[in-house]
C-alpha positions as a LaTeX table, in Angstrom:
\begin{tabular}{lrrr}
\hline
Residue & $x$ (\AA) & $y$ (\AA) & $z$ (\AA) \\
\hline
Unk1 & $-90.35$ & $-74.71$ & 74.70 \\
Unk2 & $-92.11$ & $-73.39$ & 71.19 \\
Unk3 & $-88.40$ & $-73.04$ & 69.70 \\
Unk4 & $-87.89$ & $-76.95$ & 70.65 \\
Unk5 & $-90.80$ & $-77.62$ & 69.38 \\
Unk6 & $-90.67$ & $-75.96$ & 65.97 \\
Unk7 & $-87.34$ & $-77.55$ & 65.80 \\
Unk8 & $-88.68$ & $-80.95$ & 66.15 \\
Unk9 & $-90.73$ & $-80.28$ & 64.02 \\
Unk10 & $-88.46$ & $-79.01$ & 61.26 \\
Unk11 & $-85.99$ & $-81.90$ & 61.99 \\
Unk12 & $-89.36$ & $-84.61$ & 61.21 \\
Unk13 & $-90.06$ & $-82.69$ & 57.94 \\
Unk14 & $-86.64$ & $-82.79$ & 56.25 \\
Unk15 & $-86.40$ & $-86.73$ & 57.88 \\
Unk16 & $-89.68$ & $-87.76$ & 56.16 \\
Unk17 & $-88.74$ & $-85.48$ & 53.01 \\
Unk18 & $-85.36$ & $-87.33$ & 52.74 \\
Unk19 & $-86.67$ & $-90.79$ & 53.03 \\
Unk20 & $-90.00$ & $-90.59$ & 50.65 \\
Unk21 & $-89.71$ & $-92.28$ & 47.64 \\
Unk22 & $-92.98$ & $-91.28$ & 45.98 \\
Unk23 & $-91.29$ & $-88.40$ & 44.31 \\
Unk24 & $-88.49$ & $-90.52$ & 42.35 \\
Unk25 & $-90.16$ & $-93.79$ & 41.54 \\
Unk26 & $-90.64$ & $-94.57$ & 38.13 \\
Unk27 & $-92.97$ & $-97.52$ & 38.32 \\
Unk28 & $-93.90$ & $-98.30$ & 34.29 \\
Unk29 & $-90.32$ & $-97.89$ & 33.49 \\
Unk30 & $-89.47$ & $-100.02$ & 36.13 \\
Unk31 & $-91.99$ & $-102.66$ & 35.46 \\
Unk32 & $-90.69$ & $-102.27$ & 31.81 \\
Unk33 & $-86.89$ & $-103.10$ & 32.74 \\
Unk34 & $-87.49$ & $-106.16$ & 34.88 \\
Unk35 & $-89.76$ & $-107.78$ & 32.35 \\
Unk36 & $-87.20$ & $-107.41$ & 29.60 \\
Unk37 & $-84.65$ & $-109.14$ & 31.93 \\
Unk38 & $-86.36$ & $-112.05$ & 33.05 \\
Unk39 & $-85.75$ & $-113.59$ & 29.44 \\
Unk40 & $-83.19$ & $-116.38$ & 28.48 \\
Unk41 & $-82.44$ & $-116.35$ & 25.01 \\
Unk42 & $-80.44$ & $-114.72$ & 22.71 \\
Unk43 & $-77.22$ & $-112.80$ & 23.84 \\
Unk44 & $-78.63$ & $-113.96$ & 27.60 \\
Unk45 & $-77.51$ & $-116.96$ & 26.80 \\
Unk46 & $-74.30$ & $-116.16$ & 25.10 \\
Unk47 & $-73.30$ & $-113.96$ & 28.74 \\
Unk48 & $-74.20$ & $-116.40$ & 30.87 \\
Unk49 & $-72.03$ & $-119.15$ & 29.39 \\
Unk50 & $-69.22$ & $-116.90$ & 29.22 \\
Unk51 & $-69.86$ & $-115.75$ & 32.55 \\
Unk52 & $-70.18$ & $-118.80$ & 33.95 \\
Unk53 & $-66.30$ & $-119.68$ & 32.70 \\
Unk54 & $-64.99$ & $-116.47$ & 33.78 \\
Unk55 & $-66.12$ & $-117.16$ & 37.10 \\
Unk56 & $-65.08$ & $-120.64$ & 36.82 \\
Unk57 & $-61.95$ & $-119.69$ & 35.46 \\
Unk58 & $-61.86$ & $-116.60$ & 38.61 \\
Unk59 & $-62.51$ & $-119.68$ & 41.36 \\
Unk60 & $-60.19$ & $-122.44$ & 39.54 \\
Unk61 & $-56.82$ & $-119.82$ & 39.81 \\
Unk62 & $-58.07$ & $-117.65$ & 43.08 \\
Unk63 & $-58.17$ & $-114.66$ & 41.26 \\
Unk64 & $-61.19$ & $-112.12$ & 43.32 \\
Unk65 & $-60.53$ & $-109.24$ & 40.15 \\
Unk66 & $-62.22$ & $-112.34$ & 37.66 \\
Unk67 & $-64.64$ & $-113.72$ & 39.99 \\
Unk68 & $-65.98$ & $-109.89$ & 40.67 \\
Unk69 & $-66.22$ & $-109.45$ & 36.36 \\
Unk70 & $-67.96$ & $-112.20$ & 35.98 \\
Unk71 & $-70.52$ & $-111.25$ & 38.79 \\
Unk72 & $-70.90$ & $-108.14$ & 36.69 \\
Unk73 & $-71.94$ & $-109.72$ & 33.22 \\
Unk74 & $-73.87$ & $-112.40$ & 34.32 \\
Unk75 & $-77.65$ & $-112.09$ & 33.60 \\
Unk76 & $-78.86$ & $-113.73$ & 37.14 \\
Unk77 & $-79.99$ & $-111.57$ & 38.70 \\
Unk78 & $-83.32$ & $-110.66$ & 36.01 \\
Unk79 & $-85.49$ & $-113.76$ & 36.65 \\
Unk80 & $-84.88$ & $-113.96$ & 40.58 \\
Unk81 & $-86.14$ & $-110.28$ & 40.55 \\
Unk82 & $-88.66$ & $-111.09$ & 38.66 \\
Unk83 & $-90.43$ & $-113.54$ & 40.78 \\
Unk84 & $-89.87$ & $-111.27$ & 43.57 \\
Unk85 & $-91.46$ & $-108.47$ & 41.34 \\
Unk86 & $-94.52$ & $-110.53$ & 40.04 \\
Unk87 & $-95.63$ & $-111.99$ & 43.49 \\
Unk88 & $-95.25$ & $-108.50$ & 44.78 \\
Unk89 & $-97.93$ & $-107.09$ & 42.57 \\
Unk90 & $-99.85$ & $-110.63$ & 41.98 \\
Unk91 & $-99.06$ & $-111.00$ & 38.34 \\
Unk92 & $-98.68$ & $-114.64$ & 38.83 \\
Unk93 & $-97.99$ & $-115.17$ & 34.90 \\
Unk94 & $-94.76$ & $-112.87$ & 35.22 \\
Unk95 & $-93.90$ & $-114.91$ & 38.34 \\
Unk96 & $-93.84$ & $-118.04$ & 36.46 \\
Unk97 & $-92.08$ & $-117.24$ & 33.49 \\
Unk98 & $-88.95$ & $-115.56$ & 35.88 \\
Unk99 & $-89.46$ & $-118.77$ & 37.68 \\
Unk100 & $-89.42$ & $-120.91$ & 34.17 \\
Unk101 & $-86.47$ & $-118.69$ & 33.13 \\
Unk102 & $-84.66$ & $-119.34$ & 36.52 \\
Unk103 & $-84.54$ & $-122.74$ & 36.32 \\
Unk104 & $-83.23$ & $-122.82$ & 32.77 \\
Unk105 & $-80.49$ & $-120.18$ & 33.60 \\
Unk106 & $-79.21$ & $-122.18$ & 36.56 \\
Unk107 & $-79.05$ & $-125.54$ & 34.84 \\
Unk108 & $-77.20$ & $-124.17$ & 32.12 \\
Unk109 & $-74.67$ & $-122.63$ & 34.68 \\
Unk110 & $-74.37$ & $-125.32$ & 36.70 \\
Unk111 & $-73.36$ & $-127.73$ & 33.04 \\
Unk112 & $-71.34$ & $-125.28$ & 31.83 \\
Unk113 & $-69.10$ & $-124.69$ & 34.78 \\
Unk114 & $-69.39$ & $-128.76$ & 35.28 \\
Unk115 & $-67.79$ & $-128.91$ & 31.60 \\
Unk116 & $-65.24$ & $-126.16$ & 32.47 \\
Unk117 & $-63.97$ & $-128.56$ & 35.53 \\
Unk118 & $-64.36$ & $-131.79$ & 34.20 \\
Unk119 & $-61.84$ & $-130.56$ & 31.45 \\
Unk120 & $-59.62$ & $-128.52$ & 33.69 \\
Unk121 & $-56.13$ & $-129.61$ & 34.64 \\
Unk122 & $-56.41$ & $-127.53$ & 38.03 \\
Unk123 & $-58.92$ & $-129.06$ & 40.75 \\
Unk124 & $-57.46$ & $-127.97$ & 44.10 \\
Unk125 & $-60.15$ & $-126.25$ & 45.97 \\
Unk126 & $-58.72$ & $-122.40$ & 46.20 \\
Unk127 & $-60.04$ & $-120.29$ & 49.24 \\
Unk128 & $-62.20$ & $-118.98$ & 46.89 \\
Unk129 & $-63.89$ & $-121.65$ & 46.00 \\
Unk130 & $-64.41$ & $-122.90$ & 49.79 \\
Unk131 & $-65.99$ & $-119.52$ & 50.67 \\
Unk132 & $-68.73$ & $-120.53$ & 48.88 \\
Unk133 & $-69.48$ & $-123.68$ & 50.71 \\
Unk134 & $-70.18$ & $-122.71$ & 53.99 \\
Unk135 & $-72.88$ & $-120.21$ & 54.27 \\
Unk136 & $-74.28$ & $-118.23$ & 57.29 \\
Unk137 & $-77.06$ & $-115.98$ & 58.38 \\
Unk138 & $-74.92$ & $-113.13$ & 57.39 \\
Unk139 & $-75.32$ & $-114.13$ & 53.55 \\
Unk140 & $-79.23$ & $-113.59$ & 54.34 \\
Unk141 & $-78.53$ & $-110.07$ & 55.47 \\
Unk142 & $-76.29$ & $-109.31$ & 52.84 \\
Unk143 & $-79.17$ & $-110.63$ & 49.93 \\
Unk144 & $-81.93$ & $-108.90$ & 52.02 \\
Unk145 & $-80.07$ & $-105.32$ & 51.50 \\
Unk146 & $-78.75$ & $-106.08$ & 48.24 \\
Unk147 & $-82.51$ & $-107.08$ & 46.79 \\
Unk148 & $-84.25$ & $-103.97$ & 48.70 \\
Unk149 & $-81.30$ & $-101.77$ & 47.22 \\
Unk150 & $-81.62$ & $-103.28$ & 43.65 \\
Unk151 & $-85.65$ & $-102.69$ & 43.35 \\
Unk152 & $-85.39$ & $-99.27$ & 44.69 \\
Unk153 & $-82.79$ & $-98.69$ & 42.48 \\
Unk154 & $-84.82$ & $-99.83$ & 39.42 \\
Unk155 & $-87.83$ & $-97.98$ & 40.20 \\
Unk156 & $-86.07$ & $-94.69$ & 40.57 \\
Unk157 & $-85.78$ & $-92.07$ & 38.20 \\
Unk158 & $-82.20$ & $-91.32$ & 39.54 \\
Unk159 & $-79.00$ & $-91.71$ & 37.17 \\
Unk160 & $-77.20$ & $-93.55$ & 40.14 \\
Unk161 & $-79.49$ & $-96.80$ & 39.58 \\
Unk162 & $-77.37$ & $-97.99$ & 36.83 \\
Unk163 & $-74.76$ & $-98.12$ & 39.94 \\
Unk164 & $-76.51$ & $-99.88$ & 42.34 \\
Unk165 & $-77.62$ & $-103.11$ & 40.37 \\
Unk166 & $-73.69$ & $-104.21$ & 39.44 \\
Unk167 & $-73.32$ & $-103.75$ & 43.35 \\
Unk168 & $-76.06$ & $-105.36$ & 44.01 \\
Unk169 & $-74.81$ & $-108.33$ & 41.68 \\
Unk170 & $-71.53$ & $-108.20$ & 43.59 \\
Unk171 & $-72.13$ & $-108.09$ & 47.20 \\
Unk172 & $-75.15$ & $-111.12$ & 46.52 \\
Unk173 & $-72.69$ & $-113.32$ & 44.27 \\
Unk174 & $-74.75$ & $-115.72$ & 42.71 \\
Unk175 & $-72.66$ & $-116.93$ & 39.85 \\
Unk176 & $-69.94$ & $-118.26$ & 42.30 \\
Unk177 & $-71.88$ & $-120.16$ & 44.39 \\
Unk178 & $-73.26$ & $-121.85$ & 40.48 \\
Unk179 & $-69.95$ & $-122.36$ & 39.24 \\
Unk180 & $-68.32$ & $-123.83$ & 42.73 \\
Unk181 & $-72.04$ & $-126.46$ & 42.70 \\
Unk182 & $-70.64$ & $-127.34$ & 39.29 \\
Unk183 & $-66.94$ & $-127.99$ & 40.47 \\
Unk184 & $-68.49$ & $-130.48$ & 43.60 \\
Unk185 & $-70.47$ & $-132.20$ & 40.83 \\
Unk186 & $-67.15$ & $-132.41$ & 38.45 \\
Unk187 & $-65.49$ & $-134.11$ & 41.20 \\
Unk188 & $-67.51$ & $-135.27$ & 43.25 \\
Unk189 & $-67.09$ & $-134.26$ & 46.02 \\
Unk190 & $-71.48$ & $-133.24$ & 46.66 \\
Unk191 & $-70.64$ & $-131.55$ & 50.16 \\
Unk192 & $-69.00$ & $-128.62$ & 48.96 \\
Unk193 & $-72.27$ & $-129.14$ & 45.80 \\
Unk194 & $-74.54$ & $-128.63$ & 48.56 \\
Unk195 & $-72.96$ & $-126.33$ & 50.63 \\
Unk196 & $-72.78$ & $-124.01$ & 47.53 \\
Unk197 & $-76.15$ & $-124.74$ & 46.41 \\
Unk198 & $-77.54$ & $-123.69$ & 49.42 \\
Unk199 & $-75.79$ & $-120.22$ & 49.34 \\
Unk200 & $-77.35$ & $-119.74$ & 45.72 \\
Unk201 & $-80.63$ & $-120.73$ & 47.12 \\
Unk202 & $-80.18$ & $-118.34$ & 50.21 \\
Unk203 & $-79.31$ & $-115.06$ & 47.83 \\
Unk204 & $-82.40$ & $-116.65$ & 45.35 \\
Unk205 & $-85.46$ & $-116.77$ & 48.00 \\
Unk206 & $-83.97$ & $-113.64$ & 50.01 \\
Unk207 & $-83.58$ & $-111.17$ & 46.69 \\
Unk208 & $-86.72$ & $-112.33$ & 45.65 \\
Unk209 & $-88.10$ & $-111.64$ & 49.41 \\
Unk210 & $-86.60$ & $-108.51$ & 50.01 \\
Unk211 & $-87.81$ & $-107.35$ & 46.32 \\
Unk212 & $-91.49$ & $-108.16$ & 47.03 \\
Unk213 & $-91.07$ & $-106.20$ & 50.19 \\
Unk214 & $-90.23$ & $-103.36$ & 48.29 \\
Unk215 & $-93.01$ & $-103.52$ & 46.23 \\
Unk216 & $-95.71$ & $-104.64$ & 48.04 \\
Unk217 & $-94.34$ & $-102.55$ & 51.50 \\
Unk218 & $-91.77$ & $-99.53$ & 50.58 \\
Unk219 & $-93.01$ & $-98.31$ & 46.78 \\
Unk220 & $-96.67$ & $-100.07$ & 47.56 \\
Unk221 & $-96.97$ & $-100.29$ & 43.87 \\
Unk222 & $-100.22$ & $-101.17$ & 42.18 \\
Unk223 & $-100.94$ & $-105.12$ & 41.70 \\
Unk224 & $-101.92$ & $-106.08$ & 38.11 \\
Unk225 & $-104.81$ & $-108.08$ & 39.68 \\
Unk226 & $-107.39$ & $-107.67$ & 42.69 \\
Unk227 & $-107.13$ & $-110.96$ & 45.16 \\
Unk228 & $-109.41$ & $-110.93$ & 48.52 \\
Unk229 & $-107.65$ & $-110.56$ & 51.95 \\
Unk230 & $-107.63$ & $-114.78$ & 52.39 \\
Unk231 & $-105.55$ & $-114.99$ & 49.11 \\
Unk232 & $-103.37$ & $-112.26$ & 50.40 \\
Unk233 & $-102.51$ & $-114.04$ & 53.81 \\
Unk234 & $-102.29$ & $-117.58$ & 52.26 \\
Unk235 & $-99.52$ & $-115.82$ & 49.79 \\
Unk236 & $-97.38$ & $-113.86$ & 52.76 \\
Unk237 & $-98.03$ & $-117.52$ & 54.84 \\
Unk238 & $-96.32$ & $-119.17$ & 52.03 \\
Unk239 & $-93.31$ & $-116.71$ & 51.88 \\
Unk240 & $-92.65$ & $-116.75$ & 54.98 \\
Unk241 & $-92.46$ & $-120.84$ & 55.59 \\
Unk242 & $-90.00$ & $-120.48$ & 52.38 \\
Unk243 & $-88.32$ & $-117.74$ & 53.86 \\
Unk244 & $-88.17$ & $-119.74$ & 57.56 \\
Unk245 & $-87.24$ & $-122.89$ & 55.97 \\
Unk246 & $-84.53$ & $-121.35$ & 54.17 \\
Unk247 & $-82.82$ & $-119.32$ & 57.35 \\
Unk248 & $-82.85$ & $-122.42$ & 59.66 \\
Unk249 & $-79.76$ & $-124.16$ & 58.42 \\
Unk250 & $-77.80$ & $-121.01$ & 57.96 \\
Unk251 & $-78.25$ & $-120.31$ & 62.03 \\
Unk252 & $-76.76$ & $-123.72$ & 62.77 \\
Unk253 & $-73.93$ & $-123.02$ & 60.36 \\
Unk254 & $-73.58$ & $-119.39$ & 61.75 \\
Unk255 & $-73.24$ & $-120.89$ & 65.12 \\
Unk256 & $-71.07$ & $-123.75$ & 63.96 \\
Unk257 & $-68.47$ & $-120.64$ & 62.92 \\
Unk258 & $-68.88$ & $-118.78$ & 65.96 \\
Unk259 & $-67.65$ & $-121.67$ & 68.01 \\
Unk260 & $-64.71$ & $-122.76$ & 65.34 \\
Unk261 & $-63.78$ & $-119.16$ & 65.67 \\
Unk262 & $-63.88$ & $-118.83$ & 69.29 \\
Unk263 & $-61.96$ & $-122.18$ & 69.48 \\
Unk264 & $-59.28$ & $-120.94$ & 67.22 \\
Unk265 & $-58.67$ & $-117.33$ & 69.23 \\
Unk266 & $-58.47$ & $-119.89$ & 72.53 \\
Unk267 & $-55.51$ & $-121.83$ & 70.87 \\
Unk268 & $-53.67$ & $-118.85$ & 69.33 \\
Unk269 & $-54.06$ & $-117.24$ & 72.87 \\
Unk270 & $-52.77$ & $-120.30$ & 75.14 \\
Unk271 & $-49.69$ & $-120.61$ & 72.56 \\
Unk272 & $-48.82$ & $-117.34$ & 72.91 \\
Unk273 & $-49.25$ & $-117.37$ & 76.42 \\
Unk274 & $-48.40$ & $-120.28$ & 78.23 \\
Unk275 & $-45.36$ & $-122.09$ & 75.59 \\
Unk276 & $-43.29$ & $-119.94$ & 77.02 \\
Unk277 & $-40.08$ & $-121.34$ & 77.95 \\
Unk278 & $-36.09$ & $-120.42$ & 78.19 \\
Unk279 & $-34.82$ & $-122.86$ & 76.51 \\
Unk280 & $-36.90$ & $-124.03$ & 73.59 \\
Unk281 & $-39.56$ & $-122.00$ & 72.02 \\
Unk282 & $-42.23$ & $-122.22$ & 69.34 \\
Unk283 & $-41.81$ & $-123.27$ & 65.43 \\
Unk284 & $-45.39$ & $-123.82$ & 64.59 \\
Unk285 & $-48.57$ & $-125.30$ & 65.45 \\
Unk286 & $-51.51$ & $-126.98$ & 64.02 \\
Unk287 & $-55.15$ & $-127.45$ & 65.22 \\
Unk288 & $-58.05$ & $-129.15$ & 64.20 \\
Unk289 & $-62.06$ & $-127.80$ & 65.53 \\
Unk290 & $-63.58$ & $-131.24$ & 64.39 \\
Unk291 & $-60.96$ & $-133.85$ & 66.03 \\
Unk292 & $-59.98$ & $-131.40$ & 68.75 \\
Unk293 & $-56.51$ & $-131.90$ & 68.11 \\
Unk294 & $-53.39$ & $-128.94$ & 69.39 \\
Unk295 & $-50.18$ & $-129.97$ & 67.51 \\
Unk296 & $-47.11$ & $-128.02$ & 68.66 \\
Unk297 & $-43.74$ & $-127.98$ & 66.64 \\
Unk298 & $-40.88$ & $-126.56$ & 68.77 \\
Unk299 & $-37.08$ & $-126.46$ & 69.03 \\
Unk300 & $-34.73$ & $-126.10$ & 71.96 \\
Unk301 & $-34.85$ & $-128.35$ & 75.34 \\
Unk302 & $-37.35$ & $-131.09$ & 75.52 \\
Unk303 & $-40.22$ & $-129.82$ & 77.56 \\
Unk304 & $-40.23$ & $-132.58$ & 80.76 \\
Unk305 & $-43.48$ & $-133.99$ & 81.74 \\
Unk306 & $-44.09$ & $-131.60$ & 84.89 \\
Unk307 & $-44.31$ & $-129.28$ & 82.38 \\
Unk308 & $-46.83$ & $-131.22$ & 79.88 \\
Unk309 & $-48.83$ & $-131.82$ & 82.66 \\
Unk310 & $-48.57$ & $-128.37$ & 83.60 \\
Unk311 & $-49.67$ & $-127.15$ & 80.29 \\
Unk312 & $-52.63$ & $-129.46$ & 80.03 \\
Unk313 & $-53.71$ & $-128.07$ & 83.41 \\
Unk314 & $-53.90$ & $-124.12$ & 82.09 \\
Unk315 & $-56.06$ & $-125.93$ & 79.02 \\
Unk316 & $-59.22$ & $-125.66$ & 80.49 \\
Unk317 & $-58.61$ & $-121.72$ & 81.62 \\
Unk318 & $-58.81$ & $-121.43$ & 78.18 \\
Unk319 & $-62.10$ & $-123.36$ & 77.36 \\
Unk320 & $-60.11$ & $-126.33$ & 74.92 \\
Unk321 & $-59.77$ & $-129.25$ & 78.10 \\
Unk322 & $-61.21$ & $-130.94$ & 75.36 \\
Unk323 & $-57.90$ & $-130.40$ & 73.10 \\
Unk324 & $-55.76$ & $-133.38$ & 72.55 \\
Unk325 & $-52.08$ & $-131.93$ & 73.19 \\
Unk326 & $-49.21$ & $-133.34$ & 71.41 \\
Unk327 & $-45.49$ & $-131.49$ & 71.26 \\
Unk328 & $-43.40$ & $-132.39$ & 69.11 \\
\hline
\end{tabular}
């Protein structure tokens, strides 16, 4: 029993000695880094604009290795932690000049990639492009980690920081979502504009979230300026209604998925199962979630109408009795 003990005991030691942070954090030089970064002028503005074209460039011809440089250049990612940073530790000032500053650098990416497709001969909308229209509650994850990961990595003393924050910038992606808002505004077309827009809002209010957590929760870092327990909870009330407001939509649209995906393993699995037949057999086939339309292309023997009606009968074993079927 004392052995078990003392080895429960070891095993909490090393756990808590493995995930402290007090020992690494660096919090004037990280304080130091993040106010330097916030700032849009200068060879800021040069990177963005050419990172903004890159990426425009990346989404215009598909390519992921141009999309993923430009993520890596662009300046962003400085302001958004910056609000995140100055709410954290109630420098309000700092908070609205990252907020100034991220307002600036988003209009000027939005224009610039709005130039870059206004003027380019290519406006097909690449899978690329479309990935970024149609966010879910996964993106909120992913900009949750990637923020706490970025602040932690800024704070700490450890060489491996300068690794984290281009990660960070790649898994969050927030100078696609810019550049594919400028393409729906080039031509027009304001539902893939929004849909975009409200990824780049997602990976703005969720970095910023996750980085005031991080202060204000995980490195508990000093704040620049005393406020009473009322101004505290009207602060964290606000946050959250931002944070709520923001998640809501990106549920729907998570669900929205789920079924489209579910409804597209059903129709895969009912072709490969039940069109079946000796004497003809399947070409192709097209569906449609929204009109809840099945469009088979075969060859052989016309398929008789015992059979059609046969096949429409095994539809609803397979949860698409909804599912206009038409064989062609």
């Amino acid at each position: 029993m004392k052995l078990r003990q003392r080895l429960a005991q070891r095993f909490t030691t090393l756990f808590r000695e493995t995930i402290r942070l007090t020992d690494y954090i660096d919090t004037s030089a990280a304080e130091k880094s993040i106010r330097s970064n916030i700032y849009f002028r200068g060879p800021n503005a040069w990177i963005l604009a050419i990172a903004t074209i890159i990426a425009s460039v990346g989404l215009n011809v598909n390519s992921i290795p141009v999309i993923i440089g430009a993520m890596l250049i662009s300046p962003l990612m400085g302001p958004i932690i910056g609000m995140g940073f100055g709410v954290g530790i109630y420098d309000f000032e700092l908070f609205k000049r990252s907020a100034r500053n991220y307002i600036i650098t988003t209009t000027f990416s939005v224009a610039t990639a709005c130039l870059y497709f206004l003027i380019s001969p290519l406006d097909e909308a690449q899978s690329e492009l479309l990935a970024r229209t149609s966010p879910t509650i996964y993106d909120v994850g992913i900009a949750l980690c990637g923020g706490l990961a970025g602040i932690i990595a800024l704070s700490s003393r450890s060489q491996r920081a300068g690794n984290v924050i281009p990660g960070v910038a790649i898994a969050t992606a927030l100078m696609p979502p810019l550049c594919t808002v400028g393409y729906g505004i080039a031509l027009g077309n304001w539902v893939y504009a929004a849909g975009a827009f409200y990824l780049y809002l997602i990976n703005t209010v969720f970095i910023a979230l996750s980085t005031f957590l991080g202060v204000a929760f995980i490195l508990k870092l000093n704040k620049k300026k005393q406020v009473d327990k009322s101004k505290e909870k009207q602060v964290r009330r606000i946050i959250s209604a931002i944070a709520l407001l923001t998640i809501i939509p990106s549920i729907y649209l998570t669900f929205d998925i789920i079924k489209k995906t579910v409804y597209e393993q059903n129709i895969r699995e009912i072709v490969k199962t039940e069109f079946t037949f000796k004497h003809s057999q399947v070409l192709n086939y097209t569906s449609d979630y929204q009109s809840k339309n099945l469009r088979i292309m075969m060859v052989g023997e016309p398929i008789d109408t015992i059979g059609i009606n046969f096949l429409k009968d095994r539809m609803p074993n397979y949860h698409i009795q909804d599912t206009k079927l038409e064989i062609v």
